[in-house]
Amino acid sequence: MIKFENVTKKFKNHVVLDNLSFEINKGDLVCIIGASGCGKTTMLKMINRLIKPSSGKIYINGEDIEKKDVIELRRNVGYVIQQTGLFPHMTVKENIEIIPKVQKKPKEQMEKNTAALMDMVGLDSKMYLHRYPTELSGGQQQRVGVARAFATNPDIILMDEPFSALDPITRSDLQDELVDLQSKMKKTIVFVTHDMDEAVKIADKVCIMKEGHIVQYDTPENILKNPANDFVSDFVGKNRIWDSPEFIKISDIMIEKPVTCSKELSILKCMEKMRSRKIDSLLIVEPKTKKFEGIIKARNIRVIKDKSTPVGNVMMNPSLTLKPDDTILDALKIVNEHHTSTVPVIDNNILVGLVTRSTLVTMLSQQYMDVEVE
């Protein structure tokens, strides 16, 4: 969708962007983040040619934007900035309809579209359309700014720290609304921010910049789990993963080779196996395929008199299982609500791991150990 190819930008002798190459996929919300002066806003403004590269090419849908008519390009790219950019002498309605009017859209179509946009951003048309920006709160003004950016139904929306001047509650609300909006509209959104919490909350991908270079460009989950270097680790924060536990997958914390047995094994031999491994349960699998068949627990088989009985006759078929892509939150919910200490991890009926209460305790305690060490 958007492709930077060896893009460099110099102001006099100062290199702001240094030979950048990366791509933004259609329908992704990408956050560009970094310290002040790292080049993130310069990168954003290049997409609609507010700033031209010193060298290199930028493509939109495979077309070199230098070869496009600049007016037409900007009319088809929505733009939202921190100060909203609303014209103070125009009403909300006039602000939203400014580009559609230039494009000579039919009046009836514009009014219908404006009402739909107001509804989209959660503002009552009757109450707000004929007000001026100074009569609105900061959050309301920013909503109008978003509505105006969507007025021409562009494929690309550029957002330059749009929520940074708002109070924390309004900011959080608008972040939630943007995520909901994006899930429905699937626009390609490039969002500049200096706040990692905001980036993790809203982005499909995060582009971390330092001194005109891309240090890491990846999903929030991968950046939190696998920072590319010490700069990213320090920028993100070593314990930030705990602010987003939905990114901690079961595959990250499970016991990968739990102790198993076949259903033909006798109760006596199972008890001996548990005793030697110092565990209180065994997972029953089909030996060749590792297909999960059930579970036995020491407390349940200890009372059975005939210890030669195959465990397949007495095993339980638990409905409580996890998948590798489930999160630590899913595991905690199962353990707490069902008071179980052992949860098999199943992928297409195959046993791939095990989560225990002690696994979770160890994992959670590590959060506090890391904090103390630091």
mmCIF file of C-alpha atoms in Angstrom:
data_model
loop_
_atom_site.group_PDB
_atom_site.id
_atom_site.type_symbol
_atom_site.label_atom_id
_atom_site.label_comp_id
_atom_site.label_asym_id
_atom_site.label_seq_id
_atom_site.Cartn_x
_atom_site.Cartn_y
_atom_site.Cartn_z
ATOM 1 C CA MET A 1 0.000 0.000 0.000
ATOM 2 C CA ILE A 2 2.648 2.550 1.137
ATOM 3 C CA LYS A 3 6.278 1.856 0.352
ATOM 4 C CA PHE A 4 9.378 3.843 1.323
ATOM 5 C CA GLU A 5 12.378 2.969 -0.834
ATOM 6 C CA ASN A 6 15.799 4.309 0.239
ATOM 7 C CA VAL A 7 14.274 7.579 1.447
ATOM 8 C CA THR A 8 16.650 10.196 2.832
ATOM 9 C CA LYS A 9 15.808 13.707 3.994
ATOM 10 C CA LYS A 10 18.365 16.387 4.722
ATOM 11 C CA PHE A 11 17.812 19.914 5.994
ATOM 12 C CA LYS A 12 21.016 21.737 5.025
ATOM 13 C CA ASN A 13 23.709 19.449 6.485
ATOM 14 C CA HIS A 14 21.450 17.715 9.005
ATOM 15 C CA VAL A 15 20.200 14.226 8.089
ATOM 16 C CA VAL A 16 16.662 13.820 9.435
ATOM 17 C CA LEU A 17 15.872 10.503 7.722
ATOM 18 C CA ASP A 18 18.660 8.208 6.613
ATOM 19 C CA ASN A 19 18.006 5.768 3.755
ATOM 20 C CA LEU A 20 14.685 4.380 5.051
ATOM 21 C CA SER A 21 13.038 1.392 3.369
ATOM 22 C CA PHE A 22 9.854 -0.200 4.723
ATOM 23 C CA GLU A 23 6.254 -0.952 3.744
ATOM 24 C CA ILE A 24 2.854 -0.375 5.308
ATOM 25 C CA ASN A 25 0.239 -2.941 4.341
ATOM 26 C CA LYS A 26 -3.241 -1.985 3.245
ATOM 27 C CA GLY A 27 -5.667 -1.805 6.167
ATOM 28 C CA ASP A 28 -2.970 -1.655 8.859
ATOM 29 C CA LEU A 29 -2.799 0.929 11.627
ATOM 30 C CA VAL A 30 0.911 1.678 11.992
ATOM 31 C CA CYS A 31 2.268 3.791 14.834
ATOM 32 C CA ILE A 32 5.519 5.667 14.260
ATOM 33 C CA ILE A 33 7.150 6.355 17.589
ATOM 34 C CA GLY A 34 10.379 7.802 18.903
ATOM 35 C CA ALA A 35 11.908 10.666 20.835
ATOM 36 C CA SER A 36 11.542 14.268 19.650
ATOM 37 C CA GLY A 37 13.664 14.935 16.589
ATOM 38 C CA CYS A 38 13.858 11.301 15.449
ATOM 39 C CA GLY A 39 12.120 12.097 12.137
ATOM 40 C CA LYS A 40 8.685 10.575 12.714
ATOM 41 C CA THR A 41 6.629 13.641 11.714
ATOM 42 C CA THR A 42 8.895 14.253 8.717
ATOM 43 C CA MET A 43 8.200 10.685 7.598
ATOM 44 C CA LEU A 44 4.464 11.195 7.983
ATOM 45 C CA LYS A 45 4.405 14.452 6.011
ATOM 46 C CA MET A 46 6.264 12.838 3.140
ATOM 47 C CA ILE A 47 3.315 10.540 2.463
ATOM 48 C CA ASN A 48 1.139 13.465 1.311
ATOM 49 C CA ARG A 49 4.108 15.466 -0.048
ATOM 50 C CA LEU A 50 4.037 18.194 2.554
ATOM 51 C CA ILE A 51 7.761 17.412 2.720
ATOM 52 C CA LYS A 52 9.751 16.054 -0.231
ATOM 53 C CA PRO A 53 12.556 13.500 0.136
ATOM 54 C CA SER A 54 16.102 14.576 -0.651
ATOM 55 C CA SER A 55 16.483 11.173 -2.319
ATOM 56 C CA GLY A 56 14.582 7.922 -2.633
ATOM 57 C CA LYS A 57 11.029 7.087 -3.655
ATOM 58 C CA ILE A 58 7.652 6.743 -1.938
ATOM 59 C CA TYR A 59 4.956 4.633 -3.563
ATOM 60 C CA ILE A 60 1.220 4.344 -2.900
ATOM 61 C CA ASN A 61 -0.353 1.289 -4.505
ATOM 62 C CA GLY A 62 2.763 0.906 -6.632
ATOM 63 C CA GLU A 63 2.620 4.445 -7.999
ATOM 64 C CA ASP A 64 5.414 6.957 -7.382
ATOM 65 C CA ILE A 65 3.726 9.825 -5.514
ATOM 66 C CA GLU A 66 6.065 12.352 -7.184
ATOM 67 C CA LYS A 67 4.276 11.583 -10.432
ATOM 68 C CA LYS A 68 0.808 12.177 -8.961
ATOM 69 C CA ASP A 69 -0.965 15.525 -8.975
ATOM 70 C CA VAL A 70 -0.223 16.879 -5.482
ATOM 71 C CA ILE A 71 -3.699 18.375 -4.994
ATOM 72 C CA GLU A 72 -5.406 15.157 -5.991
ATOM 73 C CA LEU A 73 -3.018 13.191 -3.764
ATOM 74 C CA ARG A 74 -3.825 15.287 -0.687
ATOM 75 C CA ARG A 75 -7.547 15.211 -1.314
ATOM 76 C CA ASN A 76 -7.396 11.439 -1.146
ATOM 77 C CA VAL A 77 -5.333 11.270 2.042
ATOM 78 C CA GLY A 78 -7.055 12.229 5.303
ATOM 79 C CA TYR A 79 -4.992 14.268 7.740
ATOM 80 C CA VAL A 80 -5.530 14.794 11.474
ATOM 81 C CA ILE A 81 -3.125 16.853 13.581
ATOM 82 C CA GLN A 82 -2.700 17.613 17.268
ATOM 83 C CA GLN A 83 -4.315 21.050 17.115
ATOM 84 C CA THR A 84 -7.220 19.612 15.031
ATOM 85 C CA GLY A 85 -6.581 22.139 12.245
ATOM 86 C CA LEU A 86 -10.230 23.182 12.235
ATOM 87 C CA PHE A 87 -10.981 26.566 10.689
ATOM 88 C CA PRO A 88 -12.269 28.703 13.599
ATOM 89 C CA HIS A 89 -14.489 30.900 11.396
ATOM 90 C CA MET A 90 -16.313 27.860 9.976
ATOM 91 C CA THR A 91 -18.996 25.750 11.620
ATOM 92 C CA VAL A 92 -18.506 22.055 12.243
ATOM 93 C CA LYS A 93 -20.575 21.322 9.129
ATOM 94 C CA GLU A 94 -18.511 23.673 6.981
ATOM 95 C CA ASN A 95 -15.256 22.214 8.279
ATOM 96 C CA ILE A 96 -16.287 18.647 7.454
ATOM 97 C CA GLU A 97 -17.631 19.539 4.015
ATOM 98 C CA ILE A 98 -14.753 21.747 2.851
ATOM 99 C CA ILE A 99 -13.113 19.171 0.553
ATOM 100 C CA PRO A 100 -16.349 17.568 -0.717
ATOM 101 C CA LYS A 101 -17.477 21.103 -1.697
ATOM 102 C CA VAL A 102 -14.260 21.680 -3.618
ATOM 103 C CA GLN A 103 -14.917 18.368 -5.350
ATOM 104 C CA LYS A 104 -18.422 19.678 -6.166
ATOM 105 C CA LYS A 105 -20.274 16.807 -4.531
ATOM 106 C CA PRO A 106 -24.084 17.096 -4.657
ATOM 107 C CA LYS A 107 -25.446 19.007 -1.652
ATOM 108 C CA GLU A 108 -27.854 16.264 -0.614
ATOM 109 C CA GLN A 109 -25.115 13.626 -0.771
ATOM 110 C CA MET A 110 -22.771 15.820 1.298
ATOM 111 C CA GLU A 111 -25.341 16.436 4.020
ATOM 112 C CA LYS A 112 -26.164 12.744 4.257
ATOM 113 C CA ASN A 113 -22.464 11.882 4.419
ATOM 114 C CA THR A 114 -21.782 14.555 7.054
ATOM 115 C CA ALA A 115 -24.571 13.240 9.281
ATOM 116 C CA ALA A 116 -23.145 9.714 8.928
ATOM 117 C CA LEU A 117 -19.636 10.947 9.815
ATOM 118 C CA MET A 118 -20.924 12.752 12.913
ATOM 119 C CA ASP A 119 -22.651 9.584 14.009
ATOM 120 C CA MET A 120 -19.434 7.634 13.295
ATOM 121 C CA VAL A 121 -17.420 9.821 15.699
ATOM 122 C CA GLY A 122 -20.161 9.913 18.336
ATOM 123 C CA LEU A 123 -21.437 13.490 17.962
ATOM 124 C CA ASP A 124 -25.092 14.482 17.677
ATOM 125 C CA SER A 125 -25.610 16.246 14.337
ATOM 126 C CA LYS A 126 -28.485 18.426 15.553
ATOM 127 C CA MET A 127 -26.509 19.554 18.580
ATOM 128 C CA TYR A 128 -23.081 20.191 17.040
ATOM 129 C CA LEU A 129 -23.221 20.718 13.266
ATOM 130 C CA HIS A 130 -23.821 24.463 13.446
ATOM 131 C CA ARG A 131 -21.444 25.214 16.298
ATOM 132 C CA TYR A 132 -18.002 26.735 15.870
ATOM 133 C CA PRO A 133 -14.821 24.966 17.042
ATOM 134 C CA THR A 134 -14.373 27.343 19.994
ATOM 135 C CA GLU A 135 -17.753 26.150 21.319
ATOM 136 C CA LEU A 136 -16.502 22.557 21.547
ATOM 137 C CA SER A 137 -14.305 20.762 24.059
ATOM 138 C CA GLY A 138 -10.891 19.490 23.003
ATOM 139 C CA GLY A 139 -12.193 15.948 22.622
ATOM 140 C CA GLN A 140 -15.168 17.118 20.540
ATOM 141 C CA GLN A 141 -12.889 19.163 18.290
ATOM 142 C CA GLN A 142 -10.665 16.141 17.743
ATOM 143 C CA ARG A 143 -13.702 14.039 16.838
ATOM 144 C CA VAL A 144 -14.660 16.630 14.227
ATOM 145 C CA GLY A 145 -11.085 16.518 12.934
ATOM 146 C CA VAL A 146 -11.376 12.758 12.492
ATOM 147 C CA ALA A 147 -14.759 13.134 10.777
ATOM 148 C CA ARG A 148 -13.278 15.667 8.350
ATOM 149 C CA ALA A 149 -10.381 13.314 7.575
ATOM 150 C CA PHE A 150 -12.897 10.622 6.596
ATOM 151 C CA ALA A 151 -15.099 13.016 4.566
ATOM 152 C CA THR A 152 -13.756 11.964 1.164
ATOM 153 C CA ASN A 153 -13.588 8.286 2.166
ATOM 154 C CA PRO A 154 -9.809 8.153 1.633
ATOM 155 C CA ASP A 155 -7.857 4.899 1.712
ATOM 156 C CA ILE A 156 -5.117 6.508 3.831
ATOM 157 C CA ILE A 157 -5.425 8.533 7.046
ATOM 158 C CA LEU A 158 -2.420 10.364 8.518
ATOM 159 C CA MET A 159 -2.626 11.241 12.209
ATOM 160 C CA ASP A 160 0.095 13.386 13.823
ATOM 161 C CA GLU A 161 -0.125 13.048 17.629
ATOM 162 C CA PRO A 162 -3.873 13.779 17.441
ATOM 163 C CA PHE A 163 -4.672 12.947 21.078
ATOM 164 C CA SER A 164 -1.550 14.171 22.877
ATOM 165 C CA ALA A 165 -3.027 17.490 24.059
ATOM 166 C CA LEU A 166 -6.119 15.880 25.589
ATOM 167 C CA ASP A 167 -6.732 14.892 29.196
ATOM 168 C CA PRO A 168 -6.035 11.202 29.989
ATOM 169 C CA ILE A 169 -9.688 10.098 30.176
ATOM 170 C CA THR A 170 -10.707 11.773 26.908
ATOM 171 C CA ARG A 171 -7.550 10.475 25.278
ATOM 172 C CA SER A 172 -8.249 6.900 26.360
ATOM 173 C CA ASP A 173 -11.845 7.174 25.119
ATOM 174 C CA LEU A 174 -10.722 8.429 21.706
ATOM 175 C CA GLN A 175 -8.120 5.667 21.443
ATOM 176 C CA ASP A 176 -10.848 3.089 22.103
ATOM 177 C CA GLU A 177 -13.098 4.744 19.519
ATOM 178 C CA LEU A 178 -10.310 4.773 16.936
ATOM 179 C CA VAL A 179 -9.695 1.042 17.454
ATOM 180 C CA ASP A 180 -13.433 0.337 17.049
ATOM 181 C CA LEU A 181 -13.603 2.574 13.990
ATOM 182 C CA GLN A 182 -10.596 0.904 12.401
ATOM 183 C CA SER A 183 -12.059 -2.560 12.956
ATOM 184 C CA LYS A 184 -15.071 -1.497 10.889
ATOM 185 C CA MET A 185 -13.486 0.773 8.257
ATOM 186 C CA LYS A 186 -10.114 -0.961 7.708
ATOM 187 C CA LYS A 187 -8.367 2.184 6.521
ATOM 188 C CA THR A 188 -4.597 2.389 6.216
ATOM 189 C CA ILE A 189 -3.704 4.661 9.146
ATOM 190 C CA VAL A 190 -0.266 6.083 9.879
ATOM 191 C CA PHE A 191 -0.276 7.436 13.434
ATOM 192 C CA VAL A 192 2.604 9.417 14.947
ATOM 193 C CA THR A 193 2.935 9.278 18.732
ATOM 194 C CA HIS A 194 5.565 9.600 21.454
ATOM 195 C CA ASP A 195 3.590 7.366 23.847
ATOM 196 C CA MET A 196 4.370 3.636 23.835
ATOM 197 C CA ASP A 197 1.207 2.833 25.798
ATOM 198 C CA GLU A 198 -0.839 4.459 23.045
ATOM 199 C CA ALA A 199 1.071 2.596 20.325
ATOM 200 C CA VAL A 200 0.612 -0.800 22.007
ATOM 201 C CA LYS A 201 -3.093 -0.123 22.526
ATOM 202 C CA ILE A 202 -4.052 0.890 18.989
ATOM 203 C CA ALA A 203 -1.429 -0.352 16.498
ATOM 204 C CA ASP A 204 -1.227 -3.374 14.232
ATOM 205 C CA LYS A 205 2.464 -2.552 13.800
ATOM 206 C CA VAL A 206 4.858 -0.206 15.571
ATOM 207 C CA CYS A 207 7.803 1.532 13.911
ATOM 208 C CA ILE A 208 10.370 2.620 16.522
ATOM 209 C CA MET A 209 12.752 5.323 15.303
ATOM 210 C CA LYS A 210 16.035 6.736 16.524
ATOM 211 C CA GLU A 211 17.977 9.569 14.892
ATOM 212 C CA GLY A 212 16.436 9.062 11.458
ATOM 213 C CA HIS A 213 16.725 5.264 11.450
ATOM 214 C CA ILE A 214 14.138 2.524 11.973
ATOM 215 C CA VAL A 215 15.331 0.507 14.958
ATOM 216 C CA GLN A 216 12.489 -2.029 14.967
ATOM 217 C CA TYR A 217 9.336 -2.411 12.880
ATOM 218 C CA ASP A 218 7.071 -5.179 14.129
ATOM 219 C CA THR A 219 3.823 -6.033 15.884
ATOM 220 C CA PRO A 220 3.387 -4.663 19.420
ATOM 221 C CA GLU A 221 3.453 -8.233 20.723
ATOM 222 C CA ASN A 222 6.826 -9.053 19.137
ATOM 223 C CA ILE A 223 8.355 -5.752 20.208
ATOM 224 C CA LEU A 224 7.279 -6.311 23.817
ATOM 225 C CA LYS A 225 8.536 -9.888 23.818
ATOM 226 C CA ASN A 226 11.616 -9.537 21.635
ATOM 227 C CA PRO A 227 13.045 -6.008 21.614
ATOM 228 C CA ALA A 228 15.675 -5.687 18.882
ATOM 229 C CA ASN A 229 18.297 -4.094 21.134
ATOM 230 C CA ASP A 230 18.866 -2.246 24.400
ATOM 231 C CA PHE A 231 17.509 1.002 22.962
ATOM 232 C CA VAL A 232 14.147 -0.618 22.179
ATOM 233 C CA SER A 233 14.124 -2.438 25.506
ATOM 234 C CA ASP A 234 14.735 0.799 27.410
ATOM 235 C CA PHE A 235 12.304 2.767 25.242
ATOM 236 C CA VAL A 236 9.538 0.201 25.623
ATOM 237 C CA GLY A 237 10.231 -0.479 29.304
ATOM 238 C CA LYS A 238 11.434 -3.844 30.567
ATOM 239 C CA ASN A 239 8.179 -4.721 32.343
ATOM 240 C CA ARG A 240 5.703 -3.171 29.914
ATOM 241 C CA ILE A 241 4.553 -6.620 28.786
ATOM 242 C CA TRP A 242 2.728 -6.790 32.137
ATOM 243 C CA ASP A 243 0.680 -3.756 31.108
ATOM 244 C CA SER A 244 -0.542 -5.829 28.149
ATOM 245 C CA PRO A 245 -0.942 -9.404 29.475
ATOM 246 C CA GLU A 246 -3.060 -10.280 26.438
ATOM 247 C CA PHE A 247 0.260 -10.461 24.555
ATOM 248 C CA ILE A 248 1.626 -13.196 26.853
ATOM 249 C CA LYS A 249 0.623 -16.339 24.967
ATOM 250 C CA ILE A 250 0.240 -19.809 26.424
ATOM 251 C CA SER A 251 2.938 -20.987 24.010
ATOM 252 C CA ASP A 252 5.343 -18.617 25.808
ATOM 253 C CA ILE A 253 4.772 -20.032 29.287
ATOM 254 C CA MET A 254 3.641 -23.655 28.911
ATOM 255 C CA ILE A 255 5.652 -26.726 29.886
ATOM 256 C CA GLU A 256 6.547 -28.007 26.429
ATOM 257 C CA LYS A 257 7.214 -31.648 27.313
ATOM 258 C CA PRO A 258 4.765 -32.681 30.035
ATOM 259 C CA VAL A 259 4.984 -36.193 31.456
ATOM 260 C CA THR A 260 2.608 -38.532 29.624
ATOM 261 C CA CYS A 261 1.606 -42.165 29.455
ATOM 262 C CA SER A 262 -0.614 -44.421 27.369
ATOM 263 C CA LYS A 263 -4.045 -45.506 28.513
ATOM 264 C CA GLU A 264 -2.841 -49.134 28.610
ATOM 265 C CA LEU A 265 -0.390 -48.424 31.456
ATOM 266 C CA SER A 266 -1.463 -49.836 34.835
ATOM 267 C CA ILE A 267 -2.393 -47.652 37.773
ATOM 268 C CA LEU A 268 0.556 -49.027 39.737
ATOM 269 C CA LYS A 269 3.080 -48.056 37.072
ATOM 270 C CA CYS A 270 1.463 -44.650 36.707
ATOM 271 C CA MET A 271 1.787 -44.048 40.435
ATOM 272 C CA GLU A 272 5.451 -45.049 40.295
ATOM 273 C CA LYS A 273 5.987 -42.671 37.355
ATOM 274 C CA MET A 274 4.381 -39.800 39.224
ATOM 275 C CA ARG A 275 6.392 -40.558 42.351
ATOM 276 C CA SER A 276 9.709 -40.643 40.469
ATOM 277 C CA ARG A 277 8.933 -37.409 38.563
ATOM 278 C CA LYS A 278 7.516 -35.696 41.684
ATOM 279 C CA ILE A 279 4.237 -34.779 40.003
ATOM 280 C CA ASP A 280 0.626 -35.391 40.973
ATOM 281 C CA SER A 281 -0.961 -35.989 37.554
ATOM 282 C CA LEU A 282 -0.302 -37.624 34.188
ATOM 283 C CA LEU A 283 -1.602 -36.742 30.747
ATOM 284 C CA ILE A 284 -2.845 -39.673 28.682
ATOM 285 C CA VAL A 285 -1.906 -39.646 24.988
ATOM 286 C CA GLU A 286 -1.912 -42.034 22.065
ATOM 287 C CA PRO A 287 1.801 -42.989 21.873
ATOM 288 C CA LYS A 288 2.375 -42.499 18.134
ATOM 289 C CA THR A 289 0.229 -39.462 17.323
ATOM 290 C CA LYS A 290 0.354 -37.765 20.756
ATOM 291 C CA LYS A 291 -3.403 -37.289 20.468
ATOM 292 C CA PHE A 292 -4.705 -36.129 23.840
ATOM 293 C CA GLU A 293 -7.037 -38.668 25.446
ATOM 294 C CA GLY A 294 -7.396 -37.764 29.110
ATOM 295 C CA ILE A 295 -5.816 -37.081 32.470
ATOM 296 C CA ILE A 296 -5.335 -38.933 35.756
ATOM 297 C CA LYS A 297 -4.573 -37.466 39.152
ATOM 298 C CA ALA A 298 -2.831 -39.199 42.027
ATOM 299 C CA ARG A 299 -5.575 -38.426 44.540
ATOM 300 C CA ASN A 300 -8.176 -40.147 42.344
ATOM 301 C CA ILE A 301 -6.297 -43.342 41.492
ATOM 302 C CA ARG A 302 -4.790 -43.862 44.953
ATOM 303 C CA VAL A 303 -8.133 -45.131 46.288
ATOM 304 C CA ILE A 304 -8.583 -47.741 43.536
ATOM 305 C CA LYS A 305 -7.859 -51.184 45.000
ATOM 306 C CA ASP A 306 -6.926 -53.068 41.839
ATOM 307 C CA LYS A 307 -3.668 -51.350 40.876
ATOM 308 C CA SER A 308 -3.329 -53.521 37.740
ATOM 309 C CA THR A 309 -6.276 -51.696 36.165
ATOM 310 C CA PRO A 310 -5.299 -49.823 32.954
ATOM 311 C CA VAL A 311 -5.564 -46.072 33.537
ATOM 312 C CA GLY A 312 -7.653 -45.781 30.382
ATOM 313 C CA ASN A 313 -10.504 -47.304 32.414
ATOM 314 C CA VAL A 314 -10.412 -44.569 35.047
ATOM 315 C CA MET A 315 -9.001 -41.502 33.267
ATOM 316 C CA MET A 316 -10.946 -38.262 33.106
ATOM 317 C CA ASN A 317 -11.753 -36.508 29.850
ATOM 318 C CA PRO A 318 -11.479 -32.884 30.912
ATOM 319 C CA SER A 319 -13.202 -30.157 28.919
ATOM 320 C CA LEU A 320 -10.835 -27.584 30.407
ATOM 321 C CA THR A 321 -8.020 -27.121 27.909
ATOM 322 C CA LEU A 322 -6.042 -24.245 26.429
ATOM 323 C CA LYS A 323 -4.700 -23.499 22.948
ATOM 324 C CA PRO A 324 -1.174 -22.210 22.232
ATOM 325 C CA ASP A 325 -2.561 -18.849 21.053
ATOM 326 C CA ASP A 326 -4.659 -18.331 24.176
ATOM 327 C CA THR A 327 -3.278 -15.824 26.661
ATOM 328 C CA ILE A 328 -2.174 -15.901 30.270
ATOM 329 C CA LEU A 329 -5.495 -14.210 31.080
ATOM 330 C CA ASP A 330 -7.365 -17.246 29.692
ATOM 331 C CA ALA A 331 -5.249 -19.550 31.857
ATOM 332 C CA LEU A 332 -5.821 -17.503 34.992
ATOM 333 C CA LYS A 333 -9.556 -17.488 34.364
ATOM 334 C CA ILE A 334 -9.725 -21.283 34.034
ATOM 335 C CA VAL A 335 -7.522 -21.916 37.076
ATOM 336 C CA ASN A 336 -9.419 -19.465 39.272
ATOM 337 C CA GLU A 337 -12.975 -20.228 38.175
ATOM 338 C CA HIS A 338 -12.647 -24.006 38.108
ATOM 339 C CA HIS A 339 -10.111 -24.442 40.930
ATOM 340 C CA THR A 340 -7.921 -26.672 38.812
ATOM 341 C CA SER A 341 -4.146 -26.909 39.007
ATOM 342 C CA THR A 342 -3.461 -28.626 35.666
ATOM 343 C CA VAL A 343 -4.614 -27.461 32.230
ATOM 344 C CA PRO A 344 -3.471 -29.350 29.081
ATOM 345 C CA VAL A 345 -2.549 -27.296 25.999
ATOM 346 C CA ILE A 346 -4.076 -28.797 22.862
ATOM 347 C CA ASP A 347 -3.538 -27.971 19.190
ATOM 348 C CA ASN A 348 -5.790 -29.854 16.741
ATOM 349 C CA ASN A 349 -6.387 -32.566 19.361
ATOM 350 C CA ILE A 350 -2.619 -33.041 19.825
ATOM 351 C CA LEU A 351 -1.061 -32.464 23.242
ATOM 352 C CA VAL A 352 1.595 -29.752 22.869
ATOM 353 C CA GLY A 353 2.062 -28.574 26.436
ATOM 354 C CA LEU A 354 0.804 -28.082 29.962
ATOM 355 C CA VAL A 355 0.025 -25.096 32.168
ATOM 356 C CA THR A 356 -0.059 -25.611 35.924
ATOM 357 C CA ARG A 357 -0.907 -23.357 38.805
ATOM 358 C CA SER A 358 2.775 -23.336 39.758
ATOM 359 C CA THR A 359 3.676 -22.278 36.188
ATOM 360 C CA LEU A 360 1.440 -19.246 36.564
ATOM 361 C CA VAL A 361 2.698 -18.413 40.059
ATOM 362 C CA THR A 362 6.307 -18.579 38.858
ATOM 363 C CA MET A 363 5.527 -16.456 35.807
ATOM 364 C CA LEU A 364 3.642 -13.824 37.776
ATOM 365 C CA SER A 365 6.246 -13.671 40.530
ATOM 366 C CA GLN A 366 8.907 -12.992 37.894
ATOM 367 C CA GLN A 367 7.255 -9.634 37.245
ATOM 368 C CA TYR A 368 8.022 -8.482 40.769
ATOM 369 C CA MET A 369 11.477 -10.079 40.846
ATOM 370 C CA ASP A 370 12.412 -8.120 37.687
ATOM 371 C CA VAL A 371 11.199 -4.893 39.244
ATOM 372 C CA GLU A 372 13.254 -5.489 42.409
ATOM 373 C CA VAL A 373 16.401 -6.315 40.423
ATOM 374 C CA GLU A 374 16.104 -3.110 38.473
#
